[in-house]
Amino acid sequence: MIAVSGHEYGSLGSSEVDLHYEARDLERFRQGDADAARAIEDVYLLAEQIAENCRGARIVGSALDIPDEFHPPRYGQLLEGTLARLVAEDLADHINTGRALEERLTVGGVGETTVQSWRAKVLESTAIPYLLGFMDLTRGLGACESPVVTDPVVLSRAYLALGLAYLEEVQQRMPDYAEASGQSVPEPRISLSFSGGTFYGGQFAAQIANIDSTIAGVVQHGSPDVAEALKELEQAVLHQAGLDEDERRDLLDNVGYLAEAAQTPSGQRNRGIIRSVLSSLTVAAASGEELRRAMDAWGGVLHGLLP
């Protein structure tokens, strides 16, 4: 076997060519030995074929460069003058954005340049502790611009996953960092987490609490199947990637309206508004996997709200 630039080439003839010649072999060649002449010719032909293969070979270095130590420190403090609660909110926002970006990358909606933009935004948040580790871990994103990288999107997804894992570990350590800095432990923006640790803002917490209270009333009114459908729809809205805050809030409003309608006597329900709400949810489900699954499973039950 002959290795050239990371590629292996098998023997190029019917038998392997020995490239090592002893002094007696060379002497036989000088004396006109036909066998020795053929052996030297084989070496020459082999060298020509190696050279031809080398013209098409590429020398590829490490594309995914991971430092030996890529975890944030277990013990640490926040920068002087920074407020733990605000740092925690910024950190959660970057993680939310990164997770949504990861979903879009999976279906081919964006390219590697968007991951680089996300990294730049994270590095602008200088109050987030131990960003140097994040910067070192994702530094290799620049390799995505190299012409020798055959699939830059796949490589950028790998670096995005590494960066998200690092930020989520910082997020887990934030209470310790805050306490070590003499600040109270930052409360999460809501007490619930969805889609692998994604946290939503306080405005959603109040909205979710109101919807859940209304859904509980639906159960008391004797419609457990409708209540289950509404709960599944609420969870789908919270899990759905790629929604901005306004879109998520509007969809939750739709779920809340359906929950209120379910407690209203059939003859008093506003058929036009219910139909409009169901239409909006159906449109949103066309471009969102979580919502699509919920509407496919529970759409029939929800349409039963129409008087």
PDB file of C-alpha atoms in Angstrom:
ATOM      1  CA  MET A   1       0.000   0.000   0.000  1.00  0.00           C
ATOM      2  CA  ILE A   2       1.097   3.572  -0.763  1.00  0.00           C
ATOM      3  CA  ALA A   3      -0.410   6.506   1.190  1.00  0.00           C
ATOM      4  CA  VAL A   4      -0.634   9.928  -0.499  1.00  0.00           C
ATOM      5  CA  SER A   5      -2.171  12.954   1.303  1.00  0.00           C
ATOM      6  CA  GLY A   6      -4.415  10.861   3.474  1.00  0.00           C
ATOM      7  CA  HIS A   7      -5.514   8.532   0.631  1.00  0.00           C
ATOM      8  CA  GLU A   8      -4.380   4.933   0.209  1.00  0.00           C
ATOM      9  CA  TYR A   9      -3.613   3.457  -3.163  1.00  0.00           C
ATOM     10  CA  GLY A  10      -3.281  -0.273  -3.693  1.00  0.00           C
ATOM     11  CA  SER A  11      -0.606  -1.934  -5.780  1.00  0.00           C
ATOM     12  CA  LEU A  12      -0.824  -0.618  -9.328  1.00  0.00           C
ATOM     13  CA  GLY A  13       0.234  -3.802 -11.163  1.00  0.00           C
ATOM     14  CA  SER A  14      -0.344  -7.515 -11.049  1.00  0.00           C
ATOM     15  CA  SER A  15       2.412  -7.803  -8.441  1.00  0.00           C
ATOM     16  CA  GLU A  16       3.801  -5.411  -5.873  1.00  0.00           C
ATOM     17  CA  VAL A  17       6.892  -3.447  -6.831  1.00  0.00           C
ATOM     18  CA  ASP A  18       9.807  -3.505  -4.442  1.00  0.00           C
ATOM     19  CA  LEU A  19      11.287  -0.017  -4.277  1.00  0.00           C
ATOM     20  CA  HIS A  20      14.376  -1.095  -2.377  1.00  0.00           C
ATOM     21  CA  TYR A  21      17.349  -2.269  -4.336  1.00  0.00           C
ATOM     22  CA  GLU A  22      20.586  -3.587  -2.975  1.00  0.00           C
ATOM     23  CA  ALA A  23      24.020  -2.830  -4.458  1.00  0.00           C
ATOM     24  CA  ARG A  24      24.081  -6.071  -6.425  1.00  0.00           C
ATOM     25  CA  ASP A  25      20.829  -5.110  -8.176  1.00  0.00           C
ATOM     26  CA  LEU A  26      22.340  -1.851  -9.376  1.00  0.00           C
ATOM     27  CA  GLU A  27      25.464  -3.670 -10.523  1.00  0.00           C
ATOM     28  CA  ARG A  28      23.361  -6.085 -12.545  1.00  0.00           C
ATOM     29  CA  PHE A  29      21.619  -3.120 -14.150  1.00  0.00           C
ATOM     30  CA  ARG A  30      24.978  -1.584 -15.106  1.00  0.00           C
ATOM     31  CA  GLN A  31      25.927  -4.880 -16.739  1.00  0.00           C
ATOM     32  CA  GLY A  32      22.774  -4.784 -18.858  1.00  0.00           C
ATOM     33  CA  ASP A  33      20.728  -7.287 -16.921  1.00  0.00           C
ATOM     34  CA  ALA A  34      17.286  -7.293 -18.591  1.00  0.00           C
ATOM     35  CA  ASP A  35      15.432  -8.177 -15.353  1.00  0.00           C
ATOM     36  CA  ALA A  36      16.996  -5.268 -13.515  1.00  0.00           C
ATOM     37  CA  ALA A  37      16.152  -2.942 -16.401  1.00  0.00           C
ATOM     38  CA  ARG A  38      12.510  -4.030 -16.258  1.00  0.00           C
ATOM     39  CA  ALA A  39      12.445  -3.519 -12.490  1.00  0.00           C
ATOM     40  CA  ILE A  40      13.774   0.023 -12.845  1.00  0.00           C
ATOM     41  CA  GLU A  41      11.204   0.690 -15.573  1.00  0.00           C
ATOM     42  CA  ASP A  42       8.466  -0.544 -13.221  1.00  0.00           C
ATOM     43  CA  VAL A  43       9.677   1.886 -10.558  1.00  0.00           C
ATOM     44  CA  TYR A  44       9.606   4.714 -13.079  1.00  0.00           C
ATOM     45  CA  LEU A  45       6.051   3.855 -14.175  1.00  0.00           C
ATOM     46  CA  LEU A  46       4.949   3.581 -10.567  1.00  0.00           C
ATOM     47  CA  ALA A  47       6.406   7.005  -9.806  1.00  0.00           C
ATOM     48  CA  GLU A  48       4.521   8.447 -12.777  1.00  0.00           C
ATOM     49  CA  GLN A  49       1.230   6.994 -11.535  1.00  0.00           C
ATOM     50  CA  ILE A  50       1.841   8.296  -8.002  1.00  0.00           C
ATOM     51  CA  ALA A  51       2.504  11.750  -9.416  1.00  0.00           C
ATOM     52  CA  GLU A  52      -0.739  11.594 -11.418  1.00  0.00           C
ATOM     53  CA  ASN A  53      -2.706  10.575  -8.334  1.00  0.00           C
ATOM     54  CA  CYS A  54      -1.107  13.372  -6.333  1.00  0.00           C
ATOM     55  CA  ARG A  55      -2.384  15.947  -8.815  1.00  0.00           C
ATOM     56  CA  GLY A  56      -5.950  15.033  -7.846  1.00  0.00           C
ATOM     57  CA  ALA A  57      -5.312  14.566  -4.127  1.00  0.00           C
ATOM     58  CA  ARG A  58      -5.980  17.253  -1.543  1.00  0.00           C
ATOM     59  CA  ILE A  59      -4.230  17.727   1.764  1.00  0.00           C
ATOM     60  CA  VAL A  60      -6.993  18.258   4.313  1.00  0.00           C
ATOM     61  CA  GLY A  61      -6.242  19.369   7.836  1.00  0.00           C
ATOM     62  CA  SER A  62      -8.479  19.157  10.878  1.00  0.00           C
ATOM     63  CA  ALA A  63     -11.911  20.598   9.999  1.00  0.00           C
ATOM     64  CA  LEU A  64     -13.440  20.278  13.477  1.00  0.00           C
ATOM     65  CA  ASP A  65     -10.889  21.575  15.933  1.00  0.00           C
ATOM     66  CA  ILE A  66     -12.013  20.967  19.542  1.00  0.00           C
ATOM     67  CA  PRO A  67      -9.811  22.315  22.378  1.00  0.00           C
ATOM     68  CA  ASP A  68      -8.640  19.924  25.059  1.00  0.00           C
ATOM     69  CA  GLU A  69     -10.700  21.805  27.662  1.00  0.00           C
ATOM     70  CA  PHE A  70     -14.012  23.093  26.388  1.00  0.00           C
ATOM     71  CA  HIS A  71     -16.187  23.272  29.505  1.00  0.00           C
ATOM     72  CA  PRO A  72     -16.818  26.505  31.410  1.00  0.00           C
ATOM     73  CA  PRO A  73     -15.198  26.511  34.846  1.00  0.00           C
ATOM     74  CA  ARG A  74     -17.108  24.996  37.723  1.00  0.00           C
ATOM     75  CA  TYR A  75     -16.195  27.873  40.008  1.00  0.00           C
ATOM     76  CA  GLY A  76     -16.335  31.474  38.860  1.00  0.00           C
ATOM     77  CA  GLN A  77     -17.857  34.915  39.142  1.00  0.00           C
ATOM     78  CA  LEU A  78     -19.666  37.421  36.967  1.00  0.00           C
ATOM     79  CA  LEU A  79     -17.933  40.526  35.695  1.00  0.00           C
ATOM     80  CA  GLU A  80     -18.027  43.378  38.173  1.00  0.00           C
ATOM     81  CA  GLY A  81     -20.978  45.663  37.574  1.00  0.00           C
ATOM     82  CA  THR A  82     -23.128  43.092  35.735  1.00  0.00           C
ATOM     83  CA  LEU A  83     -26.570  42.044  36.931  1.00  0.00           C
ATOM     84  CA  ALA A  84     -27.066  38.284  37.066  1.00  0.00           C
ATOM     85  CA  ARG A  85     -30.733  38.442  36.069  1.00  0.00           C
ATOM     86  CA  LEU A  86     -30.006  40.384  32.875  1.00  0.00           C
ATOM     87  CA  VAL A  87     -27.035  38.192  32.008  1.00  0.00           C
ATOM     88  CA  ALA A  88     -29.236  35.108  32.401  1.00  0.00           C
ATOM     89  CA  GLU A  89     -31.860  36.633  30.081  1.00  0.00           C
ATOM     90  CA  ASP A  90     -29.271  37.464  27.398  1.00  0.00           C
ATOM     91  CA  LEU A  91     -27.881  33.957  27.654  1.00  0.00           C
ATOM     92  CA  ALA A  92     -31.339  32.404  27.278  1.00  0.00           C
ATOM     93  CA  ASP A  93     -32.049  34.581  24.234  1.00  0.00           C
ATOM     94  CA  HIS A  94     -28.867  33.407  22.497  1.00  0.00           C
ATOM     95  CA  ILE A  95     -29.680  29.773  23.273  1.00  0.00           C
ATOM     96  CA  ASN A  96     -33.230  30.187  21.957  1.00  0.00           C
ATOM     97  CA  THR A  97     -31.943  31.759  18.746  1.00  0.00           C
ATOM     98  CA  GLY A  98     -29.331  29.046  18.326  1.00  0.00           C
ATOM     99  CA  ARG A  99     -31.856  26.246  18.820  1.00  0.00           C
ATOM    100  CA  ALA A 100     -34.216  27.786  16.268  1.00  0.00           C
ATOM    101  CA  LEU A 101     -31.296  28.146  13.867  1.00  0.00           C
ATOM    102  CA  GLU A 102     -30.367  24.507  14.452  1.00  0.00           C
ATOM    103  CA  GLU A 103     -33.888  23.449  13.457  1.00  0.00           C
ATOM    104  CA  ARG A 104     -33.730  25.490  10.242  1.00  0.00           C
ATOM    105  CA  LEU A 105     -30.306  24.106   9.379  1.00  0.00           C
ATOM    106  CA  THR A 106     -31.676  20.588   9.720  1.00  0.00           C
ATOM    107  CA  VAL A 107     -34.229  21.215   6.971  1.00  0.00           C
ATOM    108  CA  GLY A 108     -31.808  23.224   4.839  1.00  0.00           C
ATOM    109  CA  GLY A 109     -33.402  26.620   5.362  1.00  0.00           C
ATOM    110  CA  VAL A 110     -30.212  28.589   6.085  1.00  0.00           C
ATOM    111  CA  GLY A 111     -26.504  28.432   5.396  1.00  0.00           C
ATOM    112  CA  GLU A 112     -23.280  28.483   7.347  1.00  0.00           C
ATOM    113  CA  THR A 113     -22.999  32.287   7.217  1.00  0.00           C
ATOM    114  CA  THR A 114     -26.030  32.555   9.517  1.00  0.00           C
ATOM    115  CA  VAL A 115     -24.235  30.448  12.128  1.00  0.00           C
ATOM    116  CA  GLN A 116     -21.271  32.795  11.936  1.00  0.00           C
ATOM    117  CA  SER A 117     -23.619  35.755  12.456  1.00  0.00           C
ATOM    118  CA  TRP A 118     -25.107  34.015  15.505  1.00  0.00           C
ATOM    119  CA  ARG A 119     -21.610  33.480  16.914  1.00  0.00           C
ATOM    120  CA  ALA A 120     -20.776  37.148  16.389  1.00  0.00           C
ATOM    121  CA  LYS A 121     -23.927  38.200  18.251  1.00  0.00           C
ATOM    122  CA  VAL A 122     -23.054  35.949  21.179  1.00  0.00           C
ATOM    123  CA  LEU A 123     -19.544  37.381  21.387  1.00  0.00           C
ATOM    124  CA  GLU A 124     -21.002  40.894  21.515  1.00  0.00           C
ATOM    125  CA  SER A 125     -22.643  39.992  24.846  1.00  0.00           C
ATOM    126  CA  THR A 126     -19.465  40.590  26.807  1.00  0.00           C
ATOM    127  CA  ALA A 127     -21.246  40.292  30.177  1.00  0.00           C
ATOM    128  CA  ILE A 128     -21.876  36.565  29.665  1.00  0.00           C
ATOM    129  CA  PRO A 129     -19.232  34.798  31.760  1.00  0.00           C
ATOM    130  CA  TYR A 130     -16.351  32.856  30.241  1.00  0.00           C
ATOM    131  CA  LEU A 131     -17.042  33.723  26.605  1.00  0.00           C
ATOM    132  CA  LEU A 132     -13.371  33.086  25.849  1.00  0.00           C
ATOM    133  CA  GLY A 133     -14.118  29.369  26.037  1.00  0.00           C
ATOM    134  CA  PHE A 134     -17.043  29.769  23.640  1.00  0.00           C
ATOM    135  CA  MET A 135     -14.850  31.756  21.260  1.00  0.00           C
ATOM    136  CA  ASP A 136     -12.103  29.113  21.276  1.00  0.00           C
ATOM    137  CA  LEU A 137     -14.596  26.282  20.827  1.00  0.00           C
ATOM    138  CA  THR A 138     -16.237  27.856  17.763  1.00  0.00           C
ATOM    139  CA  ARG A 139     -13.178  29.503  16.243  1.00  0.00           C
ATOM    140  CA  GLY A 140     -12.991  26.831  13.540  1.00  0.00           C
ATOM    141  CA  LEU A 141     -16.208  28.126  11.933  1.00  0.00           C
ATOM    142  CA  GLY A 142     -13.915  30.043   9.593  1.00  0.00           C
ATOM    143  CA  ALA A 143     -13.069  26.720   7.936  1.00  0.00           C
ATOM    144  CA  CYS A 144     -16.569  26.714   6.428  1.00  0.00           C
ATOM    145  CA  GLU A 145     -15.369  29.363   3.983  1.00  0.00           C
ATOM    146  CA  SER A 146     -12.550  27.164   2.697  1.00  0.00           C
ATOM    147  CA  PRO A 147     -13.058  25.754  -0.818  1.00  0.00           C
ATOM    148  CA  VAL A 148     -11.710  22.363   0.296  1.00  0.00           C
ATOM    149  CA  VAL A 149     -14.626  21.840   2.708  1.00  0.00           C
ATOM    150  CA  THR A 150     -17.138  19.800   0.739  1.00  0.00           C
ATOM    151  CA  ASP A 151     -20.160  20.434   3.007  1.00  0.00           C
ATOM    152  CA  PRO A 152     -19.839  23.706   4.932  1.00  0.00           C
ATOM    153  CA  VAL A 153     -23.414  23.521   6.221  1.00  0.00           C
ATOM    154  CA  VAL A 154     -22.780  20.202   7.981  1.00  0.00           C
ATOM    155  CA  LEU A 155     -19.578  21.583   9.486  1.00  0.00           C
ATOM    156  CA  SER A 156     -21.325  24.755  10.646  1.00  0.00           C
ATOM    157  CA  ARG A 157     -24.051  22.640  12.273  1.00  0.00           C
ATOM    158  CA  ALA A 158     -21.359  20.780  14.205  1.00  0.00           C
ATOM    159  CA  TYR A 159     -19.856  24.020  15.485  1.00  0.00           C
ATOM    160  CA  LEU A 160     -23.315  25.354  16.323  1.00  0.00           C
ATOM    161  CA  ALA A 161     -23.990  22.233  18.410  1.00  0.00           C
ATOM    162  CA  LEU A 162     -20.694  22.690  20.254  1.00  0.00           C
ATOM    163  CA  GLY A 163     -21.396  26.364  20.915  1.00  0.00           C
ATOM    164  CA  LEU A 164     -24.919  25.664  22.171  1.00  0.00           C
ATOM    165  CA  ALA A 165     -23.688  22.912  24.476  1.00  0.00           C
ATOM    166  CA  TYR A 166     -21.150  25.333  25.966  1.00  0.00           C
ATOM    167  CA  LEU A 167     -23.708  28.129  26.481  1.00  0.00           C
ATOM    168  CA  GLU A 168     -26.193  25.732  28.055  1.00  0.00           C
ATOM    169  CA  GLU A 169     -23.510  24.601  30.489  1.00  0.00           C
ATOM    170  CA  VAL A 170     -22.837  28.247  31.374  1.00  0.00           C
ATOM    171  CA  GLN A 171     -26.594  28.624  31.877  1.00  0.00           C
ATOM    172  CA  GLN A 172     -26.604  25.685  34.285  1.00  0.00           C
ATOM    173  CA  ARG A 173     -23.749  27.243  36.277  1.00  0.00           C
ATOM    174  CA  MET A 174     -25.267  30.741  36.362  1.00  0.00           C
ATOM    175  CA  PRO A 175     -26.804  30.329  39.850  1.00  0.00           C
ATOM    176  CA  ASP A 176     -23.364  29.395  41.235  1.00  0.00           C
ATOM    177  CA  TYR A 177     -21.673  32.283  39.413  1.00  0.00           C
ATOM    178  CA  ALA A 178     -24.302  34.715  40.729  1.00  0.00           C
ATOM    179  CA  GLU A 179     -23.985  33.434  44.291  1.00  0.00           C
ATOM    180  CA  ALA A 180     -20.184  33.640  44.153  1.00  0.00           C
ATOM    181  CA  SER A 181     -20.552  37.241  42.956  1.00  0.00           C
ATOM    182  CA  GLY A 182     -22.675  38.170  45.965  1.00  0.00           C
ATOM    183  CA  GLN A 183     -25.935  38.362  44.015  1.00  0.00           C
ATOM    184  CA  SER A 184     -29.162  36.472  44.496  1.00  0.00           C
ATOM    185  CA  VAL A 185     -29.673  33.460  42.307  1.00  0.00           C
ATOM    186  CA  PRO A 186     -31.434  34.603  39.096  1.00  0.00           C
ATOM    187  CA  GLU A 187     -34.892  33.155  38.732  1.00  0.00           C
ATOM    188  CA  PRO A 188     -35.668  31.608  35.367  1.00  0.00           C
ATOM    189  CA  ARG A 189     -37.856  33.759  33.174  1.00  0.00           C
ATOM    190  CA  ILE A 190     -40.562  31.129  33.649  1.00  0.00           C
ATOM    191  CA  SER A 191     -40.637  27.986  35.706  1.00  0.00           C
ATOM    192  CA  LEU A 192     -41.141  25.679  32.719  1.00  0.00           C
ATOM    193  CA  SER A 193     -38.671  24.578  30.065  1.00  0.00           C
ATOM    194  CA  PHE A 194     -39.461  23.221  26.628  1.00  0.00           C
ATOM    195  CA  SER A 195     -37.661  21.816  23.618  1.00  0.00           C
ATOM    196  CA  GLY A 196     -34.467  20.740  25.338  1.00  0.00           C
ATOM    197  CA  GLY A 197     -34.017  23.593  27.798  1.00  0.00           C
ATOM    198  CA  THR A 198     -35.421  26.514  25.821  1.00  0.00           C
ATOM    199  CA  PHE A 199     -36.852  29.120  28.175  1.00  0.00           C
ATOM    200  CA  TYR A 200     -39.511  31.640  27.254  1.00  0.00           C
ATOM    201  CA  GLY A 201     -40.072  35.091  28.697  1.00  0.00           C
ATOM    202  CA  GLY A 202     -42.220  36.147  31.608  1.00  0.00           C
ATOM    203  CA  GLN A 203     -44.972  37.396  29.316  1.00  0.00           C
ATOM    204  CA  PHE A 204     -45.432  33.826  28.106  1.00  0.00           C
ATOM    205  CA  ALA A 205     -45.515  32.541  31.689  1.00  0.00           C
ATOM    206  CA  ALA A 206     -48.559  34.681  32.493  1.00  0.00           C
ATOM    207  CA  GLN A 207     -50.203  33.766  29.202  1.00  0.00           C
ATOM    208  CA  ILE A 208     -49.588  30.047  29.756  1.00  0.00           C
ATOM    209  CA  ALA A 209     -50.956  30.247  33.303  1.00  0.00           C
ATOM    210  CA  ASN A 210     -54.182  31.870  32.035  1.00  0.00           C
ATOM    211  CA  ILE A 211     -54.590  29.274  29.270  1.00  0.00           C
ATOM    212  CA  ASP A 212     -53.991  26.374  31.668  1.00  0.00           C
ATOM    213  CA  SER A 213     -56.566  27.793  34.076  1.00  0.00           C
ATOM    214  CA  THR A 214     -59.114  28.063  31.270  1.00  0.00           C
ATOM    215  CA  ILE A 215     -58.328  24.516  30.083  1.00  0.00           C
ATOM    216  CA  ALA A 216     -58.923  23.272  33.636  1.00  0.00           C
ATOM    217  CA  GLY A 217     -62.386  24.876  33.413  1.00  0.00           C
ATOM    218  CA  VAL A 218     -63.004  22.980  30.164  1.00  0.00           C
ATOM    219  CA  VAL A 219     -62.420  19.715  32.041  1.00  0.00           C
ATOM    220  CA  GLN A 220     -64.883  20.778  34.732  1.00  0.00           C
ATOM    221  CA  HIS A 221     -67.456  21.496  32.031  1.00  0.00           C
ATOM    222  CA  GLY A 222     -67.270  17.845  30.998  1.00  0.00           C
ATOM    223  CA  SER A 223     -65.121  18.053  27.848  1.00  0.00           C
ATOM    224  CA  PRO A 224     -61.873  16.225  28.696  1.00  0.00           C
ATOM    225  CA  ASP A 225     -61.175  15.406  25.041  1.00  0.00           C
ATOM    226  CA  VAL A 226     -61.328  19.102  24.095  1.00  0.00           C
ATOM    227  CA  ALA A 227     -59.141  19.973  27.093  1.00  0.00           C
ATOM    228  CA  GLU A 228     -56.544  17.404  26.025  1.00  0.00           C
ATOM    229  CA  ALA A 229     -56.615  18.751  22.450  1.00  0.00           C
ATOM    230  CA  LEU A 230     -56.080  22.310  23.699  1.00  0.00           C
ATOM    231  CA  LYS A 231     -53.223  21.245  25.971  1.00  0.00           C
ATOM    232  CA  GLU A 232     -51.492  19.413  23.127  1.00  0.00           C
ATOM    233  CA  LEU A 233     -51.962  22.449  20.885  1.00  0.00           C
ATOM    234  CA  GLU A 234     -50.504  24.752  23.547  1.00  0.00           C
ATOM    235  CA  GLN A 235     -47.449  22.521  23.886  1.00  0.00           C
ATOM    236  CA  ALA A 236     -47.022  22.429  20.108  1.00  0.00           C
ATOM    237  CA  VAL A 237     -46.973  26.241  19.987  1.00  0.00           C
ATOM    238  CA  LEU A 238     -44.336  26.320  22.738  1.00  0.00           C
ATOM    239  CA  HIS A 239     -42.184  23.660  21.080  1.00  0.00           C
ATOM    240  CA  GLN A 240     -42.481  24.990  17.544  1.00  0.00           C
ATOM    241  CA  ALA A 241     -39.081  26.217  16.301  1.00  0.00           C
ATOM    242  CA  GLY A 242     -38.622  29.267  14.100  1.00  0.00           C
ATOM    243  CA  LEU A 243     -41.342  31.456  15.640  1.00  0.00           C
ATOM    244  CA  ASP A 244     -40.560  34.933  16.879  1.00  0.00           C
ATOM    245  CA  GLU A 245     -42.114  36.196  20.113  1.00  0.00           C
ATOM    246  CA  ASP A 246     -45.013  37.990  18.420  1.00  0.00           C
ATOM    247  CA  GLU A 247     -45.945  34.928  16.355  1.00  0.00           C
ATOM    248  CA  ARG A 248     -45.785  32.641  19.399  1.00  0.00           C
ATOM    249  CA  ARG A 249     -47.856  35.092  21.448  1.00  0.00           C
ATOM    250  CA  ASP A 250     -50.525  35.346  18.725  1.00  0.00           C
ATOM    251  CA  LEU A 251     -50.781  31.575  18.422  1.00  0.00           C
ATOM    252  CA  LEU A 252     -51.115  31.230  22.195  1.00  0.00           C
ATOM    253  CA  ASP A 253     -53.885  33.847  22.064  1.00  0.00           C
ATOM    254  CA  ASN A 254     -55.659  31.614  19.542  1.00  0.00           C
ATOM    255  CA  VAL A 255     -55.366  28.626  21.870  1.00  0.00           C
ATOM    256  CA  GLY A 256     -56.681  30.748  24.732  1.00  0.00           C
ATOM    257  CA  TYR A 257     -59.681  31.869  22.680  1.00  0.00           C
ATOM    258  CA  LEU A 258     -60.556  28.282  21.783  1.00  0.00           C
ATOM    259  CA  ALA A 259     -60.341  27.356  25.486  1.00  0.00           C
ATOM    260  CA  GLU A 260     -62.761  30.169  26.326  1.00  0.00           C
ATOM    261  CA  ALA A 261     -65.087  29.126  23.508  1.00  0.00           C
ATOM    262  CA  ALA A 262     -65.104  25.563  24.837  1.00  0.00           C
ATOM    263  CA  GLN A 263     -66.630  26.854  28.092  1.00  0.00           C
ATOM    264  CA  THR A 264     -69.265  28.906  26.271  1.00  0.00           C
ATOM    265  CA  PRO A 265     -72.618  27.300  25.477  1.00  0.00           C
ATOM    266  CA  SER A 266     -72.701  26.107  21.882  1.00  0.00           C
ATOM    267  CA  GLY A 267     -75.412  28.537  20.783  1.00  0.00           C
ATOM    268  CA  GLN A 268     -73.480  31.553  22.110  1.00  0.00           C
ATOM    269  CA  ARG A 269     -70.140  30.840  20.427  1.00  0.00           C
ATOM    270  CA  ASN A 270     -68.913  33.186  17.694  1.00  0.00           C
ATOM    271  CA  ARG A 271     -68.683  30.854  14.734  1.00  0.00           C
ATOM    272  CA  GLY A 272     -66.786  33.368  12.565  1.00  0.00           C
ATOM    273  CA  ILE A 273     -64.015  33.964  15.118  1.00  0.00           C
ATOM    274  CA  ILE A 274     -63.613  30.249  15.862  1.00  0.00           C
ATOM    275  CA  ARG A 275     -63.336  29.512  12.160  1.00  0.00           C
ATOM    276  CA  SER A 276     -60.761  32.299  11.754  1.00  0.00           C
ATOM    277  CA  VAL A 277     -58.721  31.007  14.704  1.00  0.00           C
ATOM    278  CA  LEU A 278     -58.727  27.442  13.367  1.00  0.00           C
ATOM    279  CA  SER A 279     -57.709  28.746   9.945  1.00  0.00           C
ATOM    280  CA  SER A 280     -54.752  30.650  11.453  1.00  0.00           C
ATOM    281  CA  LEU A 281     -53.585  27.544  13.299  1.00  0.00           C
ATOM    282  CA  THR A 282     -53.903  25.442  10.151  1.00  0.00           C
ATOM    283  CA  VAL A 283     -51.795  27.939   8.188  1.00  0.00           C
ATOM    284  CA  ALA A 284     -49.125  27.954  10.913  1.00  0.00           C
ATOM    285  CA  ALA A 285     -49.146  24.134  10.935  1.00  0.00           C
ATOM    286  CA  ALA A 286     -48.298  24.065   7.229  1.00  0.00           C
ATOM    287  CA  SER A 287     -44.762  25.305   7.992  1.00  0.00           C
ATOM    288  CA  GLY A 288     -44.220  23.819  11.458  1.00  0.00           C
ATOM    289  CA  GLU A 289     -43.770  20.160  12.309  1.00  0.00           C
ATOM    290  CA  GLU A 290     -44.961  20.373  15.929  1.00  0.00           C
ATOM    291  CA  LEU A 291     -48.113  22.281  15.054  1.00  0.00           C
ATOM    292  CA  ARG A 292     -48.783  20.028  12.076  1.00  0.00           C
ATOM    293  CA  ARG A 293     -48.694  16.930  14.274  1.00  0.00           C
ATOM    294  CA  ALA A 294     -51.013  18.529  16.818  1.00  0.00           C
ATOM    295  CA  MET A 295     -53.518  19.681  14.214  1.00  0.00           C
ATOM    296  CA  ASP A 296     -53.439  16.318  12.440  1.00  0.00           C
ATOM    297  CA  ALA A 297     -54.154  14.522  15.711  1.00  0.00           C
ATOM    298  CA  TRP A 298     -56.642  16.941  17.283  1.00  0.00           C
ATOM    299  CA  GLY A 299     -58.024  19.069  14.451  1.00  0.00           C
ATOM    300  CA  GLY A 300     -61.236  17.083  14.328  1.00  0.00           C
ATOM    301  CA  VAL A 301     -61.889  17.619  18.045  1.00  0.00           C
ATOM    302  CA  LEU A 302     -61.158  21.354  17.787  1.00  0.00           C
ATOM    303  CA  HIS A 303     -63.425  21.792  14.774  1.00  0.00           C
ATOM    304  CA  GLY A 304     -66.166  20.305  16.955  1.00  0.00           C
ATOM    305  CA  LEU A 305     -66.246  23.667  18.741  1.00  0.00           C
ATOM    306  CA  LEU A 306     -68.053  25.140  15.760  1.00  0.00           C
ATOM    307  CA  PRO A 307     -71.790  25.310  16.704  1.00  0.00           C
TER     308      PRO A 307
END
